[in-house]
mmCIF file of C-alpha atoms in Angstrom:
data_model
loop_
_atom_site.group_PDB
_atom_site.id
_atom_site.type_symbol
_atom_site.label_atom_id
_atom_site.label_comp_id
_atom_site.label_asym_id
_atom_site.label_seq_id
_atom_site.Cartn_x
_atom_site.Cartn_y
_atom_site.Cartn_z
ATOM 1 C CA UNK A 1 -7.912 -30.713 9.062
ATOM 2 C CA UNK A 2 -4.238 -31.064 8.203
ATOM 3 C CA UNK A 3 -1.931 -28.592 9.914
ATOM 4 C CA UNK A 4 0.230 -26.098 8.030
ATOM 5 C CA UNK A 5 3.706 -25.676 9.510
ATOM 6 C CA UNK A 6 5.758 -22.488 9.665
ATOM 7 C CA UNK A 7 9.389 -22.868 10.606
ATOM 8 C CA UNK A 8 11.966 -20.441 11.888
ATOM 9 C CA UNK A 9 14.336 -19.542 14.689
ATOM 10 C CA UNK A 10 12.850 -18.789 18.085
ATOM 11 C CA UNK A 11 13.925 -15.266 19.117
ATOM 12 C CA UNK A 12 14.107 -16.360 22.748
ATOM 13 C CA UNK A 13 16.360 -19.411 22.346
ATOM 14 C CA UNK A 14 17.802 -19.136 18.837
ATOM 15 C CA UNK A 15 16.753 -22.716 18.201
ATOM 16 C CA UNK A 16 14.635 -23.922 15.314
ATOM 17 C CA UNK A 17 10.907 -24.307 15.957
ATOM 18 C CA UNK A 18 7.966 -25.432 13.874
ATOM 19 C CA UNK A 19 4.590 -23.798 14.454
ATOM 20 C CA UNK A 20 1.678 -25.995 13.393
ATOM 21 C CA UNK A 21 -1.470 -24.113 12.410
ATOM 22 C CA UNK A 22 -4.927 -25.615 12.028
ATOM 23 C CA UNK A 23 -7.587 -23.235 10.801
ATOM 24 C CA UNK A 24 -7.005 -19.908 12.526
ATOM 25 C CA UNK A 25 -5.338 -21.376 15.609
ATOM 26 C CA UNK A 26 -1.882 -22.573 16.595
ATOM 27 C CA UNK A 27 -2.180 -26.332 17.088
ATOM 28 C CA UNK A 28 1.344 -27.118 18.279
ATOM 29 C CA UNK A 29 4.853 -25.679 18.617
ATOM 30 C CA UNK A 30 7.755 -28.082 18.245
ATOM 31 C CA UNK A 31 11.297 -27.186 19.172
ATOM 32 C CA UNK A 32 14.373 -28.786 17.657
ATOM 33 C CA UNK A 33 17.621 -29.144 19.550
ATOM 34 C CA UNK A 34 19.611 -27.139 17.054
ATOM 35 C CA UNK A 35 20.248 -23.547 16.142
ATOM 36 C CA UNK A 36 19.079 -23.424 12.579
ATOM 37 C CA UNK A 37 19.711 -20.985 9.743
ATOM 38 C CA UNK A 38 16.950 -19.228 7.883
ATOM 39 C CA UNK A 39 14.332 -16.742 9.041
ATOM 40 C CA UNK A 40 13.290 -15.909 12.567
ATOM 41 C CA UNK A 41 9.700 -16.480 13.659
ATOM 42 C CA UNK A 42 7.671 -14.543 16.227
ATOM 43 C CA UNK A 43 4.136 -13.416 17.001
ATOM 44 C CA UNK A 44 2.887 -10.780 14.565
ATOM 45 C CA UNK A 45 3.281 -7.254 15.931
ATOM 46 C CA UNK A 46 0.466 -5.250 17.536
ATOM 47 C CA UNK A 47 0.539 -1.449 17.263
ATOM 48 C CA UNK A 48 -1.819 0.456 19.584
ATOM 49 C CA UNK A 49 -0.997 3.856 18.045
ATOM 50 C CA UNK A 50 -1.040 4.163 14.272
ATOM 51 C CA UNK A 51 -2.282 7.294 12.511
ATOM 52 C CA UNK A 52 -1.602 6.281 8.925
ATOM 53 C CA UNK A 53 1.106 5.311 6.458
ATOM 54 C CA UNK A 54 2.193 5.799 2.865
ATOM 55 C CA UNK A 55 0.016 8.825 2.172
ATOM 56 C CA UNK A 56 -3.153 7.357 3.679
ATOM 57 C CA UNK A 57 -4.399 8.171 7.149
ATOM 58 C CA UNK A 58 -7.266 7.995 9.586
ATOM 59 C CA UNK A 59 -7.583 11.736 10.254
ATOM 60 C CA UNK A 60 -8.016 13.183 6.786
ATOM 61 C CA UNK A 61 -11.055 14.733 5.148
ATOM 62 C CA UNK A 62 -10.516 12.074 2.464
ATOM 63 C CA UNK A 63 -10.374 9.141 4.898
ATOM 64 C CA UNK A 64 -12.503 6.342 3.463
ATOM 65 C CA UNK A 65 -12.950 2.596 3.924
ATOM 66 C CA UNK A 66 -10.673 2.139 0.907
ATOM 67 C CA UNK A 67 -7.876 4.301 2.359
ATOM 68 C CA UNK A 68 -8.197 2.500 5.692
ATOM 69 C CA UNK A 69 -7.755 -0.821 3.875
ATOM 70 C CA UNK A 70 -4.609 0.513 2.180
ATOM 71 C CA UNK A 71 -3.073 1.294 5.573
ATOM 72 C CA UNK A 72 -3.978 -2.194 6.801
ATOM 73 C CA UNK A 73 -2.125 -3.771 3.889
ATOM 74 C CA UNK A 74 0.897 -1.532 4.411
ATOM 75 C CA UNK A 75 1.150 -2.918 7.920
ATOM 76 C CA UNK A 76 1.059 -6.535 6.819
ATOM 77 C CA UNK A 77 4.194 -5.889 4.777
ATOM 78 C CA UNK A 78 5.901 -4.767 8.001
ATOM 79 C CA UNK A 79 4.832 -7.711 10.160
ATOM 80 C CA UNK A 80 2.037 -5.861 11.967
ATOM 81 C CA UNK A 81 -0.886 -8.250 12.184
ATOM 82 C CA UNK A 82 -3.164 -6.074 14.291
ATOM 83 C CA UNK A 83 -3.376 -2.456 15.386
ATOM 84 C CA UNK A 84 -5.569 0.343 16.708
ATOM 85 C CA UNK A 85 -6.230 3.061 14.123
ATOM 86 C CA UNK A 86 -5.694 6.306 16.006
ATOM 87 C CA UNK A 87 -8.128 9.185 15.573
ATOM 88 C CA UNK A 88 -6.691 12.473 16.798
ATOM 89 C CA UNK A 89 -7.870 15.943 17.797
ATOM 90 C CA UNK A 90 -10.058 17.692 15.248
ATOM 91 C CA UNK A 91 -13.606 18.989 14.922
ATOM 92 C CA UNK A 92 -16.325 16.684 16.155
ATOM 93 C CA UNK A 93 -17.583 16.217 12.592
ATOM 94 C CA UNK A 94 -14.133 15.258 11.307
ATOM 95 C CA UNK A 95 -13.533 12.794 14.132
ATOM 96 C CA UNK A 96 -16.950 11.193 13.611
ATOM 97 C CA UNK A 97 -16.196 10.929 9.886
ATOM 98 C CA UNK A 98 -12.940 9.091 10.649
ATOM 99 C CA UNK A 99 -14.610 6.727 13.097
ATOM 100 C CA UNK A 100 -17.342 5.877 10.592
ATOM 101 C CA UNK A 101 -14.824 5.245 7.799
ATOM 102 C CA UNK A 102 -12.791 2.891 9.988
ATOM 103 C CA UNK A 103 -15.913 1.078 11.119
ATOM 104 C CA UNK A 104 -17.120 0.700 7.527
ATOM 105 C CA UNK A 105 -13.730 -0.704 6.498
ATOM 106 C CA UNK A 106 -14.169 -3.403 9.133
ATOM 107 C CA UNK A 107 -17.100 -4.857 7.209
ATOM 108 C CA UNK A 108 -14.355 -6.749 5.368
ATOM 109 C CA UNK A 109 -13.543 -9.775 7.573
ATOM 110 C CA UNK A 110 -9.779 -9.670 6.987
ATOM 111 C CA UNK A 111 -9.575 -5.945 7.698
ATOM 112 C CA UNK A 112 -11.643 -6.524 10.834
ATOM 113 C CA UNK A 113 -9.171 -9.143 11.982
ATOM 114 C CA UNK A 114 -6.359 -6.590 11.780
ATOM 115 C CA UNK A 115 -8.268 -3.707 13.367
ATOM 116 C CA UNK A 116 -8.852 -4.716 16.983
ATOM 117 C CA UNK A 117 -10.503 -1.431 17.887
ATOM 118 C CA UNK A 118 -9.833 2.298 17.837
ATOM 119 C CA UNK A 119 -7.563 4.612 19.833
ATOM 120 C CA UNK A 120 -8.928 8.141 20.285
ATOM 121 C CA UNK A 121 -6.045 10.502 21.142
ATOM 122 C CA UNK A 122 -7.597 13.812 22.142
ATOM 123 C CA UNK A 123 -9.365 16.161 21.758
ATOM 124 C CA UNK A 124 -9.300 16.473 25.555
ATOM 125 C CA UNK A 125 -5.642 17.436 25.921
ATOM 126 C CA UNK A 126 -3.514 20.352 27.128
ATOM 127 C CA UNK A 127 -3.767 23.599 25.162
ATOM 128 C CA UNK A 128 -0.135 24.448 25.919
ATOM 129 C CA UNK A 129 2.541 24.501 23.224
ATOM 130 C CA UNK A 130 4.720 21.447 23.700
ATOM 131 C CA UNK A 131 2.289 19.194 25.571
ATOM 132 C CA UNK A 132 -0.251 19.732 22.793
ATOM 133 C CA UNK A 133 2.255 18.473 20.224
ATOM 134 C CA UNK A 134 0.963 18.636 16.662
ATOM 135 C CA UNK A 135 -2.721 18.610 17.648
ATOM 136 C CA UNK A 136 -4.534 21.720 16.307
ATOM 137 C CA UNK A 137 -5.229 24.208 19.090
ATOM 138 C CA UNK A 138 -8.576 25.319 17.705
ATOM 139 C CA UNK A 139 -10.015 21.834 18.217
ATOM 140 C CA UNK A 140 -8.760 21.157 21.747
ATOM 141 C CA UNK A 141 -11.723 20.997 24.121
ATOM 142 C CA UNK A 142 -12.887 19.821 27.545
ATOM 143 C CA UNK A 143 -14.143 16.284 28.162
ATOM 144 C CA UNK A 144 -17.770 15.641 27.284
ATOM 145 C CA UNK A 145 -19.477 12.326 27.975
ATOM 146 C CA UNK A 146 -22.163 13.118 25.409
ATOM 147 C CA UNK A 147 -19.487 13.651 22.767
ATOM 148 C CA UNK A 148 -17.803 10.382 23.682
ATOM 149 C CA UNK A 149 -21.107 8.539 23.361
ATOM 150 C CA UNK A 150 -21.537 10.024 19.877
ATOM 151 C CA UNK A 151 -18.036 8.857 18.993
ATOM 152 C CA UNK A 152 -18.637 5.382 20.390
ATOM 153 C CA UNK A 153 -21.889 5.153 18.439
ATOM 154 C CA UNK A 154 -20.059 6.112 15.231
ATOM 155 C CA UNK A 155 -17.431 3.475 16.056
ATOM 156 C CA UNK A 156 -20.137 0.893 16.818
ATOM 157 C CA UNK A 157 -18.584 0.326 20.230
ATOM 158 C CA UNK A 158 -15.078 -0.053 18.809
ATOM 159 C CA UNK A 159 -13.225 2.597 20.848
ATOM 160 C CA UNK A 160 -10.884 0.628 23.121
ATOM 161 C CA UNK A 161 -8.344 3.273 24.171
ATOM 162 C CA UNK A 162 -8.612 6.992 24.941
ATOM 163 C CA UNK A 163 -5.689 9.350 25.606
ATOM 164 C CA UNK A 164 -6.399 12.584 27.488
ATOM 165 C CA UNK A 165 -4.927 15.128 29.908
ATOM 166 C CA UNK A 166 -6.191 14.482 33.459
ATOM 167 C CA UNK A 167 -5.728 18.083 34.655
ATOM 168 C CA UNK A 168 -8.621 19.332 32.523
ATOM 169 C CA UNK A 169 -11.897 20.351 34.103
ATOM 170 C CA UNK A 170 -14.178 17.328 34.222
ATOM 171 C CA UNK A 171 -11.414 14.856 33.311
ATOM 172 C CA UNK A 172 -11.534 12.723 36.462
ATOM 173 C CA UNK A 173 -15.240 11.809 36.338
ATOM 174 C CA UNK A 174 -14.769 11.297 32.578
ATOM 175 C CA UNK A 175 -11.947 8.814 33.269
ATOM 176 C CA UNK A 176 -14.114 7.000 35.816
ATOM 177 C CA UNK A 177 -16.910 6.570 33.287
ATOM 178 C CA UNK A 178 -14.530 5.387 30.573
ATOM 179 C CA UNK A 179 -13.002 2.808 32.909
ATOM 180 C CA UNK A 180 -16.442 1.605 33.991
ATOM 181 C CA UNK A 181 -17.321 1.188 30.315
ATOM 182 C CA UNK A 182 -14.275 -1.034 29.765
ATOM 183 C CA UNK A 183 -12.256 1.536 27.801
ATOM 184 C CA UNK A 184 -8.525 1.692 28.558
ATOM 185 C CA UNK A 185 -7.580 5.201 29.682
ATOM 186 C CA UNK A 186 -4.172 6.694 28.923
ATOM 187 C CA UNK A 187 -2.543 9.917 30.095
ATOM 188 C CA UNK A 188 -0.888 11.968 27.379
ATOM 189 C CA UNK A 189 -0.374 15.439 25.910
ATOM 190 C CA UNK A 190 -0.565 16.659 29.483
ATOM 191 C CA UNK A 191 0.738 19.238 31.928
ATOM 192 C CA UNK A 192 -0.518 17.260 34.911
ATOM 193 C CA UNK A 193 0.634 17.767 38.488
ATOM 194 C CA UNK A 194 1.474 14.855 40.780
ATOM 195 C CA UNK A 195 -1.966 15.226 42.347
ATOM 196 C CA UNK A 196 -3.645 15.163 38.925
ATOM 197 C CA UNK A 197 -1.811 11.957 38.057
ATOM 198 C CA UNK A 198 -2.629 10.218 41.310
ATOM 199 C CA UNK A 199 -6.290 11.169 41.016
ATOM 200 C CA UNK A 200 -6.390 9.928 37.420
ATOM 201 C CA UNK A 201 -4.786 6.605 38.352
ATOM 202 C CA UNK A 202 -7.278 6.147 41.180
ATOM 203 C CA UNK A 203 -10.076 6.887 38.682
ATOM 204 C CA UNK A 204 -8.799 4.162 36.345
ATOM 205 C CA UNK A 205 -5.998 5.500 34.112
ATOM 206 C CA UNK A 206 -3.557 2.706 33.228
ATOM 207 C CA UNK A 207 -1.119 3.971 30.586
ATOM 208 C CA UNK A 208 1.188 6.874 29.762
ATOM 209 C CA UNK A 209 0.958 7.574 26.023
ATOM 210 C CA UNK A 210 4.347 8.049 24.229
ATOM 211 C CA UNK A 211 6.064 9.047 27.475
ATOM 212 C CA UNK A 212 8.741 11.691 26.972
ATOM 213 C CA UNK A 213 6.999 13.159 23.933
ATOM 214 C CA UNK A 214 4.071 15.541 23.672
ATOM 215 C CA UNK A 215 5.908 17.589 26.301
ATOM 216 C CA UNK A 216 7.575 20.937 26.881
ATOM 217 C CA UNK A 217 11.049 21.350 25.414
ATOM 218 C CA UNK A 218 12.232 22.554 28.845
ATOM 219 C CA UNK A 219 10.916 21.290 32.186
ATOM 220 C CA UNK A 220 11.748 21.953 35.847
ATOM 221 C CA UNK A 221 14.454 19.610 37.106
ATOM 222 C CA UNK A 222 11.896 18.195 39.541
ATOM 223 C CA UNK A 223 9.066 17.739 39.992
ATOM 224 C CA UNK A 224 7.781 17.355 36.435
ATOM 225 C CA UNK A 225 5.165 15.188 34.786
ATOM 226 C CA UNK A 226 7.699 12.836 33.160
ATOM 227 C CA UNK A 227 9.405 11.892 36.430
ATOM 228 C CA UNK A 228 6.025 11.623 38.132
ATOM 229 C CA UNK A 229 4.641 9.205 35.546
ATOM 230 C CA UNK A 230 7.830 7.142 35.603
ATOM 231 C CA UNK A 231 7.462 6.723 39.354
ATOM 232 C CA UNK A 232 3.844 5.504 39.270
ATOM 233 C CA UNK A 233 3.971 1.714 39.332
ATOM 234 C CA UNK A 234 0.337 1.388 38.261
ATOM 235 C CA UNK A 235 1.029 3.091 34.925
ATOM 236 C CA UNK A 236 2.379 1.169 31.960
ATOM 237 C CA UNK A 237 3.921 3.385 29.305
ATOM 238 C CA UNK A 238 4.190 3.401 25.548
ATOM 239 C CA UNK A 239 7.322 4.664 23.809
ATOM 240 C CA UNK A 240 8.344 5.561 20.265
ATOM 241 C CA UNK A 241 11.703 4.163 19.162
ATOM 242 C CA UNK A 242 11.900 5.576 15.648
ATOM 243 C CA UNK A 243 15.314 7.157 16.282
ATOM 244 C CA UNK A 244 13.907 10.705 16.468
ATOM 245 C CA UNK A 245 11.410 10.881 19.326
ATOM 246 C CA UNK A 246 13.641 9.553 22.120
ATOM 247 C CA UNK A 247 17.415 9.044 22.296
ATOM 248 C CA UNK A 248 18.824 5.717 23.446
ATOM 249 C CA UNK A 249 19.737 7.120 26.869
ATOM 250 C CA UNK A 250 16.136 8.134 27.580
ATOM 251 C CA UNK A 251 14.774 4.811 26.327
ATOM 252 C CA UNK A 252 17.196 2.998 28.631
ATOM 253 C CA UNK A 253 16.116 5.092 31.617
ATOM 254 C CA UNK A 254 12.430 4.491 30.919
ATOM 255 C CA UNK A 255 13.057 0.767 30.578
ATOM 256 C CA UNK A 256 14.983 0.626 33.831
ATOM 257 C CA UNK A 257 12.393 2.678 35.723
ATOM 258 C CA UNK A 258 9.371 0.784 34.472
ATOM 259 C CA UNK A 259 10.826 -2.640 33.805
ATOM 260 C CA UNK A 260 10.425 -4.551 30.560
ATOM 261 C CA UNK A 261 6.964 -5.852 31.433
ATOM 262 C CA UNK A 262 5.444 -2.370 31.685
ATOM 263 C CA UNK A 263 6.714 -1.040 28.336
ATOM 264 C CA UNK A 264 4.671 -1.029 25.120
ATOM 265 C CA UNK A 265 6.362 -0.117 21.865
ATOM 266 C CA UNK A 266 4.308 1.935 19.415
ATOM 267 C CA UNK A 267 5.010 3.389 15.986
ATOM 268 C CA UNK A 268 2.921 6.604 16.115
ATOM 269 C CA UNK A 269 3.349 6.540 12.335
ATOM 270 C CA UNK A 270 1.440 9.268 10.491
ATOM 271 C CA UNK A 271 -0.036 9.727 7.029
ATOM 272 C CA UNK A 272 3.186 10.841 5.230
ATOM 273 C CA UNK A 273 5.264 8.068 6.822
ATOM 274 C CA UNK A 274 7.158 6.223 4.116
ATOM 275 C CA UNK A 275 6.815 9.039 1.574
ATOM 276 C CA UNK A 276 9.777 10.846 -0.072
ATOM 277 C CA UNK A 277 11.215 13.960 1.610
ATOM 278 C CA UNK A 278 9.016 17.005 1.181
ATOM 279 C CA UNK A 279 6.183 19.072 2.660
ATOM 280 C CA UNK A 280 2.735 17.546 2.995
ATOM 281 C CA UNK A 281 -0.654 18.814 4.239
ATOM 282 C CA UNK A 282 -1.894 17.529 7.616
ATOM 283 C CA UNK A 283 -4.720 18.106 10.091
ATOM 284 C CA UNK A 284 -2.547 20.274 12.360
ATOM 285 C CA UNK A 285 -0.874 22.186 9.531
ATOM 286 C CA UNK A 286 1.770 21.302 6.945
ATOM 287 C CA UNK A 287 4.381 18.728 7.936
ATOM 288 C CA UNK A 288 7.895 18.221 6.659
ATOM 289 C CA UNK A 289 9.413 14.819 5.938
ATOM 290 C CA UNK A 290 13.195 15.024 6.176
ATOM 291 C CA UNK A 291 15.636 12.829 4.275
ATOM 292 C CA UNK A 292 16.318 10.858 7.476
ATOM 293 C CA UNK A 293 12.598 10.153 7.954
ATOM 294 C CA UNK A 294 11.982 12.705 10.708
ATOM 295 C CA UNK A 295 8.512 14.258 10.454
ATOM 296 C CA UNK A 296 7.881 17.677 12.001
ATOM 297 C CA UNK A 297 5.387 20.517 11.880
ATOM 298 C CA UNK A 298 6.612 22.749 9.084
ATOM 299 C CA UNK A 299 8.729 25.622 10.363
ATOM 300 C CA UNK A 300 8.831 24.356 13.966
ATOM 301 C CA UNK A 301 11.039 22.042 16.043
ATOM 302 C CA UNK A 302 8.009 19.983 17.041
ATOM 303 C CA UNK A 303 7.648 16.408 15.872
ATOM 304 C CA UNK A 304 4.389 15.561 14.103
ATOM 305 C CA UNK A 305 4.363 11.807 14.548
ATOM 306 C CA UNK A 306 6.739 9.172 13.266
ATOM 307 C CA UNK A 307 7.797 7.969 9.852
ATOM 308 C CA UNK A 308 8.740 4.360 10.602
ATOM 309 C CA UNK A 309 6.919 1.052 10.902
ATOM 310 C CA UNK A 310 6.733 -0.628 14.311
ATOM 311 C CA UNK A 311 9.243 -3.273 13.197
ATOM 312 C CA UNK A 312 11.837 -0.509 12.773
ATOM 313 C CA UNK A 313 11.283 0.488 16.392
ATOM 314 C CA UNK A 314 11.890 -3.117 17.429
ATOM 315 C CA UNK A 315 15.171 -3.293 15.533
ATOM 316 C CA UNK A 316 16.204 0.156 16.845
ATOM 317 C CA UNK A 317 15.819 -0.970 20.460
ATOM 318 C CA UNK A 318 18.142 -3.878 19.748
ATOM 319 C CA UNK A 319 20.625 -1.866 17.684
ATOM 320 C CA UNK A 320 20.873 0.806 20.409
ATOM 321 C CA UNK A 321 21.491 -1.800 23.099
ATOM 322 C CA UNK A 322 18.277 -0.905 24.936
ATOM 323 C CA UNK A 323 16.667 -4.360 24.834
ATOM 324 C CA UNK A 324 17.226 -7.916 23.681
ATOM 325 C CA UNK A 325 15.495 -9.196 20.561
ATOM 326 C CA UNK A 326 13.087 -11.223 22.659
ATOM 327 C CA UNK A 327 12.183 -8.316 24.941
ATOM 328 C CA UNK A 328 11.859 -5.825 22.091
ATOM 329 C CA UNK A 329 9.446 -8.114 20.262
ATOM 330 C CA UNK A 330 7.403 -8.718 23.419
ATOM 331 C CA UNK A 331 7.018 -4.947 23.840
ATOM 332 C CA UNK A 332 5.458 -4.878 20.373
ATOM 333 C CA UNK A 333 3.247 -7.964 20.666
ATOM 334 C CA UNK A 334 2.479 -9.542 24.048
ATOM 335 C CA UNK A 335 2.523 -6.349 26.131
ATOM 336 C CA UNK A 336 0.000 -4.396 24.026
ATOM 337 C CA UNK A 337 -2.162 -7.534 23.838
ATOM 338 C CA UNK A 338 -2.118 -7.685 27.634
ATOM 339 C CA UNK A 339 -3.117 -4.020 27.965
ATOM 340 C CA UNK A 340 -6.140 -4.695 25.737
ATOM 341 C CA UNK A 341 -6.971 -7.969 27.536
ATOM 342 C CA UNK A 342 -6.230 -9.943 24.356
ATOM 343 C CA UNK A 343 -3.211 -11.859 25.660
ATOM 344 C CA UNK A 344 -5.319 -14.987 26.073
ATOM 345 C CA UNK A 345 -5.470 -15.186 22.267
ATOM 346 C CA UNK A 346 -2.571 -13.081 20.977
ATOM 347 C CA UNK A 347 1.040 -12.106 21.597
ATOM 348 C CA UNK A 348 2.750 -15.503 21.866
ATOM 349 C CA UNK A 349 3.412 -18.611 19.799
ATOM 350 C CA UNK A 350 1.500 -21.074 21.961
ATOM 351 C CA UNK A 351 -1.054 -23.805 21.221
ATOM 352 C CA UNK A 352 -4.599 -22.490 21.358
ATOM 353 C CA UNK A 353 -3.726 -18.916 20.450
ATOM 354 C CA UNK A 354 -4.584 -17.250 17.172
ATOM 355 C CA UNK A 355 -2.114 -17.968 14.394
ATOM 356 C CA UNK A 356 -0.847 -14.389 14.071
ATOM 357 C CA UNK A 357 2.838 -14.747 13.226
ATOM 358 C CA UNK A 358 5.668 -13.214 11.257
ATOM 359 C CA UNK A 359 8.760 -14.718 9.612
ATOM 360 C CA UNK A 360 11.634 -12.309 9.067
ATOM 361 C CA UNK A 361 15.374 -11.762 8.709
ATOM 362 C CA UNK A 362 17.394 -9.567 11.032
ATOM 363 C CA UNK A 363 19.762 -7.564 8.823
ATOM 364 C CA UNK A 364 22.178 -4.704 9.419
ATOM 365 C CA UNK A 365 19.480 -2.343 8.141
ATOM 366 C CA UNK A 366 16.873 -3.777 10.494
ATOM 367 C CA UNK A 367 14.045 -6.270 10.216
ATOM 368 C CA UNK A 368 13.075 -7.546 6.775
ATOM 369 C CA UNK A 369 9.667 -9.198 6.857
ATOM 370 C CA UNK A 370 9.233 -12.244 4.638
ATOM 371 C CA UNK A 371 5.784 -13.472 5.595
ATOM 372 C CA UNK A 372 2.904 -12.298 7.770
ATOM 373 C CA UNK A 373 0.208 -14.745 8.806
ATOM 374 C CA UNK A 374 -3.067 -13.511 10.244
ATOM 375 C CA UNK A 375 -5.429 -16.039 11.801
ATOM 376 C CA UNK A 376 -3.787 -18.809 9.805
ATOM 377 C CA UNK A 377 -4.050 -16.909 6.510
ATOM 378 C CA UNK A 378 -0.952 -15.621 4.729
ATOM 379 C CA UNK A 379 -1.589 -11.927 4.097
ATOM 380 C CA UNK A 380 1.914 -11.005 2.934
ATOM 381 C CA UNK A 381 4.651 -13.122 1.383
ATOM 382 C CA UNK A 382 7.775 -11.803 -0.305
ATOM 383 C CA UNK A 383 8.619 -15.285 -1.590
ATOM 384 C CA UNK A 384 11.857 -15.555 0.395
ATOM 385 C CA UNK A 385 10.721 -17.300 3.575
#
């Protein structure tokens, strides 16, 4: 089979490279001893926390295989080749409905290639205002292994990541069972003590979900659960860099505490992301989309998810001087792949790995995606690459 070649500038070196693709796999990567013009090229992005986009979401009463497919295609336009649809706190029936709709959407082979698995965020989280975030209080509940098994059955084994609060009654044995089952456990929407965190880590927790968000507006100087999670070397952490959730100074501190290798960039984009300013219905109550893209629970100061694609977070990290282009892209590709044990096949432009790649321009406004390739198949092309 003759190879197809995709050319661009390597974000690590700035030099021109040619990525040869045979079938669904990268066959070779050739570097030229020149800094060429034209688009950049990098691994396609991987978002482990995506709730929806463009008016379609995974947590709605109307969620269907068709609406799931629409979100998938919206991500291809932004250079996201793969992601975890995120199902959040609601009634058991609603969450099972969402899981079944996502699973049904994956009957389509191309959709299945983009959806690596499912992230369940909640319902086992703190009931407190602030840590609970935009999750509806009436549906917050204690961990139940029987409920998880029902969810995993609805997802046909597709739940790969669960976010919960480790201070809840029954949380530690629940974490142990999740870890034994091969599910990645994350700490989030929590009011955990240092002891709670240490016990959760020992039980198998590996990640802090959107650290610095889903938290009280005011915390004790020390100790508090943000400092404590930052200090735990066995916890990776995900962060939102949409320009609203965390200021540059906090992102810099998190990066310097954890180190580049332990940071995963997420979008946390929600259903009304990308829509015009206005008020929209949501699972936790109405949300407001501001002219600057900020999304909040209507009438409150609390954020209700993000309104930007993951590629915007990548460009924000660079624009704010928090990370280099190479590091920012790794946080949104290789690092999440490693968390999910997919880095043997994803997250880098190397022979033998899946041909998930993106060609793009880096403009003053941010990243402009020209082409997204998924398993050797072009799934988005703006005609300019």
